[in-house]
CSV table of C-alpha atoms in Angstrom, one decimal:
chain,number,residue,atom,x,y,z
I,1000,MET,CA,121.8,-40.7,140.3
I,1001,VAL,CA,117.8,-40.3,139.7
I,1002,SER,CA,114.8,-40.8,137.7
I,1003,LEU,CA,107.7,-44.0,133.5
I,1004,MET,CA,101.0,-46.7,126.2
I,1005,MET,CA,101.0,-43.9,124.3
I,1006,SER,CA,100.7,-44.1,120.5
I,1007,GLN,CA,103.4,-46.1,118.9
I,1008,GLY,CA,104.5,-43.0,117.1
I,1009,ILE,CA,106.9,-42.3,120.0
I,1010,LEU,CA,109.1,-45.1,118.8
I,1011,SER,CA,109.6,-43.4,115.5
I,1012,SER,CA,111.9,-40.5,114.8
I,1013,LYS,CA,109.1,-38.0,114.7
I,1014,PRO,CA,109.8,-34.8,116.7
I,1015,PHE,CA,107.9,-33.9,119.8
I,1016,ALA,CA,105.3,-31.2,119.0
I,1017,CYS,CA,106.6,-27.7,119.6
I,1018,ARG,CA,104.4,-25.2,121.4
I,1019,ARG,CA,105.7,-21.7,121.8
I,1020,PRO,CA,106.1,-21.0,125.6
I,1021,SER,CA,103.6,-18.2,127.1
I,1022,SER,CA,137.7,-28.0,135.2
I,1023,TYR,CA,137.0,-30.8,138.0
I,1024,HIS,CA,138.9,-30.0,141.2
I,1025,SER,CA,136.2,-27.7,142.6
I,1026,VAL,CA,132.5,-27.6,142.3
I,1027,ALA,CA,131.5,-24.0,141.6
I,1028,HIS,CA,130.0,-22.0,144.4
I,1029,VAL,CA,128.0,-19.0,143.1
I,1030,SER,CA,127.7,-15.8,145.0
I,1031,PRO,CA,125.5,-13.3,143.2
I,1032,SER,CA,126.5,-9.6,143.5
I,1033,ARG,CA,125.0,-7.4,146.2
I,1034,ARG,CA,123.2,-5.3,143.5
I,1035,THR,CA,121.7,-8.5,142.0
I,1036,LEU,CA,120.7,-9.8,145.5
I,1037,CYS,CA,118.8,-6.6,146.3
I,1038,LYS,CA,117.0,-6.6,143.0
I,1039,ALA,CA,116.1,-10.3,143.3
I,1040,ALA,CA,115.0,-10.4,147.0
I,1041,SER,CA,111.4,-9.6,146.5
I,1042,SER,CA,111.3,-11.9,143.4
I,1043,ASP,CA,112.7,-14.8,145.5
I,1044,GLU,CA,110.0,-14.3,148.1
I,1045,ALA,CA,107.3,-14.1,145.5
I,1046,LEU,CA,108.5,-17.5,144.1
I,1047,GLY,CA,108.2,-19.0,147.5
I,1048,PHE,CA,111.7,-20.3,148.0
I,1049,LYS,CA,113.2,-20.6,151.5
I,1050,MET,CA,116.6,-19.0,151.7
I,1051,MET,CA,119.6,-20.1,153.9
I,1052,ARG,CA,121.0,-16.6,153.4
I,1053,LYS,CA,121.0,-14.0,150.7
I,1054,GLY,CA,121.5,-15.6,147.3
I,1055,VAL,CA,121.7,-19.1,148.7
I,1056,LYS,CA,118.6,-21.3,148.4
I,1057,GLU,CA,117.7,-23.8,151.1
I,1058,ALA,CA,117.7,-27.3,149.7
I,1059,SER,CA,114.4,-28.9,149.0
I,1060,ALA,CA,113.2,-31.3,151.7
I,1061,ASP,CA,113.9,-35.0,151.2
I,1062,THR,CA,111.0,-36.9,149.8
I,1063,VAL,CA,110.6,-40.3,148.0
I,1064,LEU,CA,111.0,-38.5,144.7
I,1065,THR,CA,113.9,-36.1,145.4
I,1066,PRO,CA,117.5,-37.0,144.4
I,1067,ARG,CA,119.4,-38.9,147.1
I,1068,PHE,CA,123.0,-39.1,148.3
I,1069,TYR,CA,124.3,-42.6,148.5
I,1070,THR,CA,126.8,-44.5,150.5
I,1071,THR,CA,127.8,-48.2,150.4
I,1072,ASP,CA,129.9,-51.0,152.0
I,1073,PHE,CA,133.3,-49.9,150.8
I,1074,ASP,CA,135.0,-52.9,152.3
I,1075,GLU,CA,132.8,-55.2,150.2
I,1076,MET,CA,133.7,-53.0,147.2
I,1077,GLU,CA,137.4,-53.6,147.8
I,1078,ARG,CA,136.8,-57.3,148.0
I,1079,LEU,CA,134.8,-57.3,144.7
I,1080,PHE,CA,137.7,-55.7,142.8
I,1081,SER,CA,140.6,-57.3,144.5
I,1082,LEU,CA,142.7,-59.2,142.0
I,1083,GLU,CA,144.2,-61.3,144.8
I,1084,LEU,CA,140.7,-62.5,145.9
I,1085,ASN,CA,139.3,-62.6,142.3
I,1086,PRO,CA,142.2,-63.5,140.0
I,1087,ASN,CA,139.8,-64.3,137.1
I,1088,ILE,CA,138.4,-60.8,136.8
I,1089,ASP,CA,138.8,-59.8,133.1
I,1090,MET,CA,140.3,-56.3,133.3
I,1091,ALA,CA,140.6,-55.8,129.5
I,1092,GLU,CA,137.3,-53.9,129.1
I,1093,ILE,CA,137.9,-51.9,132.2
I,1094,GLU,CA,141.3,-50.8,130.8
I,1095,ALA,CA,139.6,-49.8,127.6
I,1096,CYS,CA,137.1,-47.7,129.6
I,1097,LEU,CA,140.1,-46.1,131.4
I,1098,ARG,CA,141.6,-45.0,128.2
I,1099,GLU,CA,138.3,-43.4,127.2
I,1100,PHE,CA,138.1,-41.4,130.4
I,1101,ARG,CA,141.7,-40.3,130.3
I,1102,THR,CA,141.0,-38.7,126.9
I,1103,ASP,CA,138.6,-36.3,128.6
I,1104,TYR,CA,136.6,-35.3,125.6
I,1105,ASN,CA,134.7,-32.6,127.4
I,1106,GLN,CA,137.6,-30.9,129.0
I,1107,THR,CA,136.9,-27.5,127.3
I,1108,HIS,CA,133.1,-28.1,126.7
I,1109,PHE,CA,131.6,-26.4,129.7
I,1110,VAL,CA,132.5,-22.8,128.9
I,1111,ARG,CA,129.7,-20.2,129.4
I,1112,ASN,CA,129.0,-17.1,127.4
I,1113,ASP,CA,127.1,-13.9,127.8
I,1114,SER,CA,123.8,-15.3,126.6
I,1115,PHE,CA,123.2,-17.2,129.8
I,1116,LYS,CA,122.3,-14.3,132.1
I,1117,LYS,CA,120.2,-12.5,129.5
I,1118,ALA,CA,118.2,-15.7,128.8
I,1119,ALA,CA,117.6,-16.2,132.5
I,1120,ASP,CA,116.3,-12.7,132.9
I,1121,ASN,CA,113.7,-13.4,130.2
I,1122,VAL,CA,112.3,-16.5,132.1
I,1123,GLN,CA,109.7,-15.2,134.5
I,1124,GLY,CA,106.6,-16.2,136.4
I,1125,ASP,CA,105.7,-19.8,137.1
I,1126,VAL,CA,108.2,-21.0,134.4
I,1127,ARG,CA,111.0,-19.3,136.3
I,1128,LYS,CA,110.2,-21.1,139.5
I,1129,ILE,CA,109.8,-24.5,138.0
I,1130,PHE,CA,113.0,-24.0,136.0
I,1131,ILE,CA,114.9,-23.2,139.2
I,1132,GLU,CA,113.5,-26.3,140.7
I,1133,PHE,CA,114.7,-28.3,137.7
I,1134,LEU,CA,118.2,-26.8,138.1
I,1135,GLU,CA,118.3,-27.6,141.8
I,1136,ARG,CA,117.2,-31.3,141.2
I,1137,SER,CA,119.8,-31.7,138.4
I,1138,CYS,CA,122.6,-30.1,140.4
I,1139,THR,CA,121.8,-32.2,143.5
I,1140,ALA,CA,121.8,-35.4,141.4
I,1141,GLU,CA,125.1,-34.6,139.7
I,1142,PHE,CA,126.7,-33.6,143.0
I,1143,SER,CA,125.5,-36.9,144.6
I,1144,GLY,CA,127.4,-38.8,141.8
I,1145,PHE,CA,130.5,-36.7,142.5
I,1146,LEU,CA,130.5,-37.5,146.2
I,1147,LEU,CA,130.0,-41.3,145.7
I,1148,TYR,CA,132.5,-41.6,142.8
I,1149,LYS,CA,135.1,-39.6,144.6
I,1150,GLU,CA,135.0,-41.8,147.7
I,1151,LEU,CA,135.1,-45.0,145.6
I,1152,GLY,CA,138.1,-43.6,143.8
I,1153,ARG,CA,139.8,-42.9,147.1
I,1154,ARG,CA,139.0,-46.3,148.7
I,1155,LEU,CA,139.9,-48.5,145.8
I,1156,LYS,CA,143.3,-47.1,145.0
I,1157,LYS,CA,145.3,-50.0,146.6
I,1158,THR,CA,142.9,-52.8,145.7
I,1159,SER,CA,142.3,-51.9,142.0
I,1160,PRO,CA,144.1,-48.8,140.7
I,1161,ALA,CA,142.4,-48.9,137.3
I,1162,VAL,CA,138.9,-49.0,138.7
I,1163,ALA,CA,139.8,-46.4,141.3
I,1164,GLU,CA,141.1,-44.0,138.6
I,1165,ILE,CA,138.0,-44.4,136.6
I,1166,PHE,CA,135.8,-43.6,139.6
I,1167,SER,CA,138.0,-40.5,140.2
I,1168,LEU,CA,137.7,-39.4,136.6
I,1169,MET,CA,133.9,-39.9,136.7
I,1170,SER,CA,133.8,-37.7,139.8
I,1171,ARG,CA,135.7,-35.1,137.7
I,1172,ASP,CA,132.8,-35.2,135.2
I,1173,GLU,CA,130.1,-35.0,137.8
I,1174,ALA,CA,131.8,-32.1,139.5
I,1175,ARG,CA,131.9,-30.2,136.2
I,1176,HIS,CA,128.2,-30.9,135.6
I,1177,ALA,CA,127.2,-29.8,139.1
I,1178,GLY,CA,129.4,-26.7,139.0
I,1179,PHE,CA,128.0,-25.8,135.6
I,1180,ILE,CA,124.4,-26.2,136.8
I,1181,ASN,CA,125.1,-24.2,140.0
I,1182,LYS,CA,126.5,-21.4,137.9
I,1183,ALA,CA,123.3,-21.5,135.9
I,1184,MET,CA,121.3,-21.1,139.2
I,1185,GLY,CA,123.5,-18.0,139.7
I,1186,ASP,CA,121.9,-16.6,136.5
I,1187,PHE,CA,118.6,-16.8,138.4
I,1188,ASN,CA,120.2,-15.0,141.4
I,1189,LEU,CA,120.4,-18.1,143.5
I,1190,ALA,CA,122.8,-20.9,144.3
I,1191,LEU,CA,123.1,-24.1,146.4
I,1192,ASP,CA,125.5,-24.4,149.3
I,1193,LEU,CA,127.0,-27.8,148.2
I,1194,GLY,CA,129.3,-27.9,151.1
I,1195,PHE,CA,126.4,-27.7,153.5
I,1196,LEU,CA,124.6,-30.4,151.5
I,1197,THR,CA,127.6,-32.7,151.9
I,1198,LYS,CA,127.5,-32.5,155.6
I,1199,ASN,CA,123.8,-32.3,156.3
I,1200,ARG,CA,122.0,-34.3,153.6
I,1201,LYS,CA,120.8,-37.8,154.6
I,1202,TYR,CA,122.7,-40.6,152.9
I,1203,THR,CA,120.9,-43.7,151.7
I,1204,PHE,CA,122.9,-47.0,152.1
I,1205,PHE,CA,122.9,-49.5,149.2
I,1206,LYS,CA,124.9,-52.7,149.0
I,1207,PRO,CA,127.5,-52.6,146.1
I,1208,LYS,CA,125.4,-54.6,143.7
I,1209,PHE,CA,122.4,-52.2,144.2
I,1210,ILE,CA,124.8,-49.3,143.7
I,1211,PHE,CA,125.7,-50.8,140.3
I,1212,TYR,CA,122.1,-51.3,139.3
I,1213,ALA,CA,121.0,-47.9,140.4
I,1214,THR,CA,123.9,-45.9,139.0
I,1215,TYR,CA,123.9,-47.7,135.7
I,1216,LEU,CA,120.2,-46.8,135.3
I,1217,SER,CA,120.8,-43.3,136.4
I,1218,GLU,CA,123.5,-42.7,133.9
I,1219,LYS,CA,121.7,-44.3,131.0
I,1220,ILE,CA,118.4,-42.6,131.6
I,1221,GLY,CA,120.3,-39.4,132.0
I,1222,TYR,CA,121.8,-39.9,128.6
I,1223,TRP,CA,118.4,-40.5,127.0
I,1224,ARG,CA,116.9,-37.5,128.7
I,1225,TYR,CA,119.6,-35.1,127.7
I,1226,ILE,CA,119.9,-36.3,124.1
I,1227,SER,CA,116.2,-36.3,123.6
I,1228,ILE,CA,115.8,-32.7,124.9
I,1229,TYR,CA,118.8,-31.6,122.8
I,1230,ARG,CA,117.4,-33.1,119.6
I,1231,HIS,CA,114.0,-31.7,120.2
I,1232,LEU,CA,115.3,-28.2,120.7
I,1233,GLN,CA,117.6,-28.5,117.6
I,1234,ARG,CA,114.5,-29.3,115.6
I,1235,ASN,CA,112.5,-26.5,117.3
I,1236,PRO,CA,114.9,-23.6,118.0
I,1237,ASP,CA,112.0,-21.3,118.9
I,1238,CYS,CA,111.5,-23.4,122.0
I,1239,GLN,CA,115.0,-22.9,123.3
I,1240,LEU,CA,114.5,-21.5,126.8
I,1241,TYR,CA,118.0,-21.3,128.1
I,1242,PRO,CA,121.5,-21.9,126.4
I,1243,MET,CA,122.4,-24.7,128.8
I,1244,PHE,CA,120.4,-27.1,126.7
I,1245,GLU,CA,122.8,-26.5,123.8
I,1246,TYR,CA,125.5,-28.2,125.8
I,1247,PHE,CA,123.5,-31.4,126.2
I,1248,GLU,CA,124.8,-33.3,123.1
I,1249,ASN,CA,128.4,-33.6,124.4
I,1250,TRP,CA,127.3,-33.6,128.0
I,1251,CYS,CA,125.1,-36.7,127.5
I,1252,GLN,CA,128.2,-38.6,126.3
I,1253,ASP,CA,129.7,-38.3,129.7
I,1254,GLU,CA,126.5,-40.0,131.1
I,1255,ASN,CA,126.8,-42.7,128.3
I,1256,ARG,CA,130.5,-43.4,129.1
I,1257,HIS,CA,129.7,-43.7,132.8
I,1258,GLY,CA,126.9,-46.2,132.0
I,1259,ASP,CA,129.3,-48.2,129.8
I,1260,PHE,CA,131.7,-48.5,132.7
I,1261,PHE,CA,129.0,-50.0,134.9
I,1262,THR,CA,128.3,-52.4,132.1
I,1263,ALA,CA,131.9,-53.4,132.2
I,1264,ILE,CA,131.7,-53.8,136.0
I,1265,LEU,CA,128.7,-56.0,135.9
I,1266,LYS,CA,130.4,-58.2,133.3
I,1267,THR,CA,133.2,-58.8,135.8
I,1268,GLN,CA,130.6,-59.9,138.4
I,1269,PRO,CA,128.5,-62.6,136.6
I,1270,ALA,CA,126.7,-63.5,139.9
I,1271,MET,CA,125.0,-60.1,139.8
I,1272,ILE,CA,123.3,-60.7,136.5
I,1273,ASN,CA,122.8,-64.4,135.9
I,1274,ASP,CA,120.6,-65.8,138.7
I,1275,TRP,CA,116.9,-65.7,139.8
I,1276,GLN,CA,117.5,-63.0,142.4
I,1277,SER,CA,119.4,-60.7,140.0
I,1278,ARG,CA,116.4,-60.9,137.6
I,1279,GLN,CA,114.0,-59.7,140.3
I,1280,TRP,CA,116.4,-57.0,141.5
I,1281,SER,CA,117.0,-55.8,137.9
I,1282,LYS,CA,113.3,-55.5,137.3
I,1283,PHE,CA,112.8,-53.8,140.6
I,1284,PHE,CA,115.4,-51.1,140.0
I,1285,CYS,CA,114.2,-50.5,136.5
I,1286,LEU,CA,110.7,-49.8,137.8
I,1287,SER,CA,111.9,-47.7,140.7
I,1288,VAL,CA,113.8,-45.4,138.3
I,1289,TYR,CA,111.1,-45.3,135.6
I,1290,VAL,CA,108.2,-44.6,138.1
I,1291,THR,CA,110.2,-41.9,139.9
I,1292,MET,CA,110.9,-40.1,136.7
I,1293,TYR,CA,107.4,-40.4,135.4
I,1294,LEU,CA,105.9,-39.0,138.5
I,1295,ASN,CA,108.4,-36.3,139.0
I,1296,ASP,CA,108.1,-35.0,135.4
I,1297,HIS,CA,104.3,-35.1,135.4
I,1298,GLN,CA,104.3,-33.0,138.6
I,1299,ARG,CA,106.3,-30.4,136.6
I,1300,ASP,CA,104.4,-30.5,133.3
I,1301,ALA,CA,104.8,-26.7,133.0
I,1302,PHE,CA,108.6,-27.0,132.6
I,1303,TYR,CA,108.4,-29.4,129.6
I,1304,SER,CA,105.5,-27.4,128.1
I,1305,SER,CA,107.8,-24.3,128.3
I,1306,LEU,CA,110.2,-26.2,126.1
I,1307,GLY,CA,107.4,-27.1,123.7
I,1308,MET,CA,107.4,-30.8,124.7
I,1309,ASN,CA,104.7,-33.2,125.6
I,1310,THR,CA,105.6,-34.5,129.0
I,1311,THR,CA,104.0,-37.9,128.5
I,1312,GLN,CA,105.5,-38.5,125.1
I,1313,PHE,CA,108.9,-37.4,126.3
I,1314,ASN,CA,108.9,-39.7,129.3
I,1315,GLN,CA,107.7,-42.7,127.4
I,1316,HIS,CA,110.3,-42.2,124.7
I,1317,VAL,CA,113.1,-41.9,127.3
I,1318,ILE,CA,111.9,-44.9,129.3
I,1319,ILE,CA,111.5,-47.2,126.3
I,1320,GLU,CA,114.9,-46.3,124.9
I,1321,THR,CA,116.5,-46.7,128.4
I,1322,ASN,CA,114.8,-50.0,128.8
I,1323,ASN,CA,116.1,-51.2,125.4
I,1324,THR,CA,119.6,-50.2,126.3
I,1325,THR,CA,119.4,-51.8,129.8
I,1326,ALA,CA,118.1,-55.1,128.3
I,1327,ARG,CA,121.6,-55.6,126.8
I,1328,ILE,CA,123.1,-56.2,130.3
I,1329,PHE,CA,120.3,-56.7,132.9
I,1330,PRO,CA,118.9,-60.2,133.0
I,1331,GLU,CA,115.3,-59.1,133.1
I,1332,VAL,CA,113.5,-55.8,132.4
I,1333,PRO,CA,109.8,-54.8,132.4
I,1334,ASP,CA,108.0,-54.8,129.1
I,1335,CYS,CA,107.6,-51.1,128.6
I,1336,GLU,CA,105.9,-51.5,125.2
I,1337,ALA,CA,103.0,-53.3,126.6
I,1338,ALA,CA,99.8,-51.2,126.7
I,1339,GLU,CA,99.0,-52.3,130.3
I,1340,PHE,CA,102.4,-51.0,131.4
I,1341,TRP,CA,101.5,-47.4,130.5
I,1342,ALA,CA,97.9,-47.8,131.9
I,1343,HIS,CA,99.4,-48.6,135.3
I,1344,MET,CA,101.9,-45.7,135.0
I,1345,ASP,CA,99.1,-43.2,134.2
I,1346,LYS,CA,97.1,-44.4,137.1
I,1347,LEU,CA,100.1,-43.8,139.4
I,1348,VAL,CA,100.2,-40.2,138.0
I,1349,ALA,CA,96.5,-39.7,138.8
I,1350,LEU,CA,97.0,-41.1,142.3
I,1351,ASN,CA,100.1,-39.0,142.9
I,1352,SER,CA,98.1,-35.9,141.9
I,1353,LYS,CA,95.4,-36.8,144.5
I,1354,LEU,CA,98.1,-37.2,147.2
I,1355,SER,CA,99.4,-33.7,146.3
I,1356,ASP,CA,95.9,-32.2,146.4
I,1357,ILE,CA,95.4,-33.7,149.9
I,1358,GLY,CA,98.7,-32.5,151.1
I,1359,ASN,CA,98.0,-28.9,149.9
I,1360,SER,CA,94.5,-28.8,151.4
I,1361,SER,CA,93.7,-26.9,154.6
I,1362,ALA,CA,92.3,-30.0,156.3
I,1363,PRO,CA,93.7,-31.1,159.7
I,1364,GLN,CA,96.7,-33.4,159.5
I,1365,TRP,CA,94.9,-36.3,161.0
I,1366,GLN,CA,92.2,-36.0,158.3
I,1367,LYS,CA,94.8,-35.8,155.6
I,1368,ASN,CA,96.4,-39.0,156.9
I,1369,LEU,CA,93.1,-40.8,156.8
I,1370,GLN,CA,92.4,-39.6,153.3
I,1371,LYS,CA,95.7,-40.8,152.0
I,1372,VAL,CA,95.3,-44.4,153.3
I,1373,PRO,CA,93.1,-45.7,150.5
I,1374,ILE,CA,95.3,-43.9,147.9
I,1375,PHE,CA,98.4,-45.5,149.3
I,1376,GLN,CA,96.7,-48.9,149.0
I,1377,GLN,CA,95.8,-48.2,145.4
I,1378,PHE,CA,99.4,-47.0,144.8
I,1379,ALA,CA,100.8,-50.3,146.2
I,1380,TRP,CA,98.4,-52.3,144.0
I,1381,GLU,CA,99.5,-50.5,140.8
I,1382,ILE,CA,103.2,-50.9,141.7
I,1383,GLY,CA,102.6,-54.6,142.3
I,1384,ALA,CA,100.8,-54.9,139.0
I,1385,LEU,CA,103.8,-53.3,137.3
I,1386,PHE,CA,106.3,-55.6,139.1
I,1387,PHE,CA,104.3,-58.8,138.4
I,1388,GLY,CA,103.3,-57.7,134.9
I,1389,LYS,CA,104.9,-58.6,131.6
I,1390,SER,CA,108.6,-58.7,131.6
I,1391,ILE,CA,111.4,-59.5,129.1
I,1392,LYS,CA,114.2,-62.0,129.8
I,1393,SER,CA,117.2,-60.2,128.5
I,1394,GLY,CA,120.9,-59.8,129.0
I,1395,THR,CA,122.7,-60.2,125.6
I,1396,TYR,CA,126.2,-59.6,126.7
I,1397,ASP,CA,128.3,-62.7,127.1
I,1398,THR,CA,129.9,-62.6,130.6
I,1399,GLN,CA,132.5,-65.2,129.8
I,1400,PRO,CA,136.1,-63.7,130.0
I,1401,GLN,CA,137.0,-64.4,126.4
I,1402,THR,CA,134.3,-62.0,125.0
I,1403,GLN,CA,135.3,-58.3,125.1
I,1404,LEU,CA,133.5,-55.2,124.2
I,1405,VAL,CA,135.5,-53.2,121.6
I,1406,TYR,CA,135.6,-49.4,122.1
């Protein structure tokens, strides 16, 4: 609930170059066996992970780039969806979404097999560490969606039963995803204590309209990430690192359906997508998600290299496709196909690398802080250049009640 010009070849269907690598109701908690824990103890220490207890990894510290937990103004949410207060809300598309979610296409999809543990044992060294970090970030992001959607489903039951049921069914999907990933961490002799995270993670407050912008983008960019990785590995089976990726084709359709639901929501709230302020906020949230993903992934280039992928090409492909999808509903999006857009993004990667180098140095903290000041200033300049750079006036969906999206 994330999470951003190369050659124009990325817009084609050409594959990424392959390089050979050197049920809802409960979110699974994984407890590796005593024998496995003993075998893995020294390995965990060598990887540098902090442990809460045996077999349970301490969650990574909160940073600007880590997945967040969100909360919102639930009273305002109730007012937005109240048919008494807003009798002109067109529920036809939301009802169509509800029928889709009730079908539960992936009810039997997330079934593991014996290949998972064997594949995990073959992932060693730096790739093992960075893959575990990938699993942790993915699990945290999915679990964040579960918590938010579950609470929205509970709070909206009386005000808007149809919307409440969809949020509950989306929390079902996110719970499956988080549990599946946490079981995957168990293959690496680790797990996250999701109950502890629920109580102790810092929650970020967003107003409802910002929740809609952020979650829409998170779901749609998740779709494009998953389907792009899946298609790449189908074309290059020798690069298949772990069987979880084989589940991405159906998995990403959950993300797509979730995004379509937020499209339907935004269409019931025209004020959120048809004025000057909404254009600025739309562009802001697009850039926030794109920049976060671009920086995060370039920090972990080794992971994508282990899958035979070019990190920059992958990111640019995902961002461009997400932006094209988003332009159908958001009133304004950045022009991600402008050469200067990617020039600024690459400068941010270079600046972020400098910040990491300073943070990892042995200099005194006061000296590190001083060294970071001019870099933060350059960072702010590049972000500003992106925000005030080329953009595209968009939003092709008609928000008038008589126009309905057919499923």
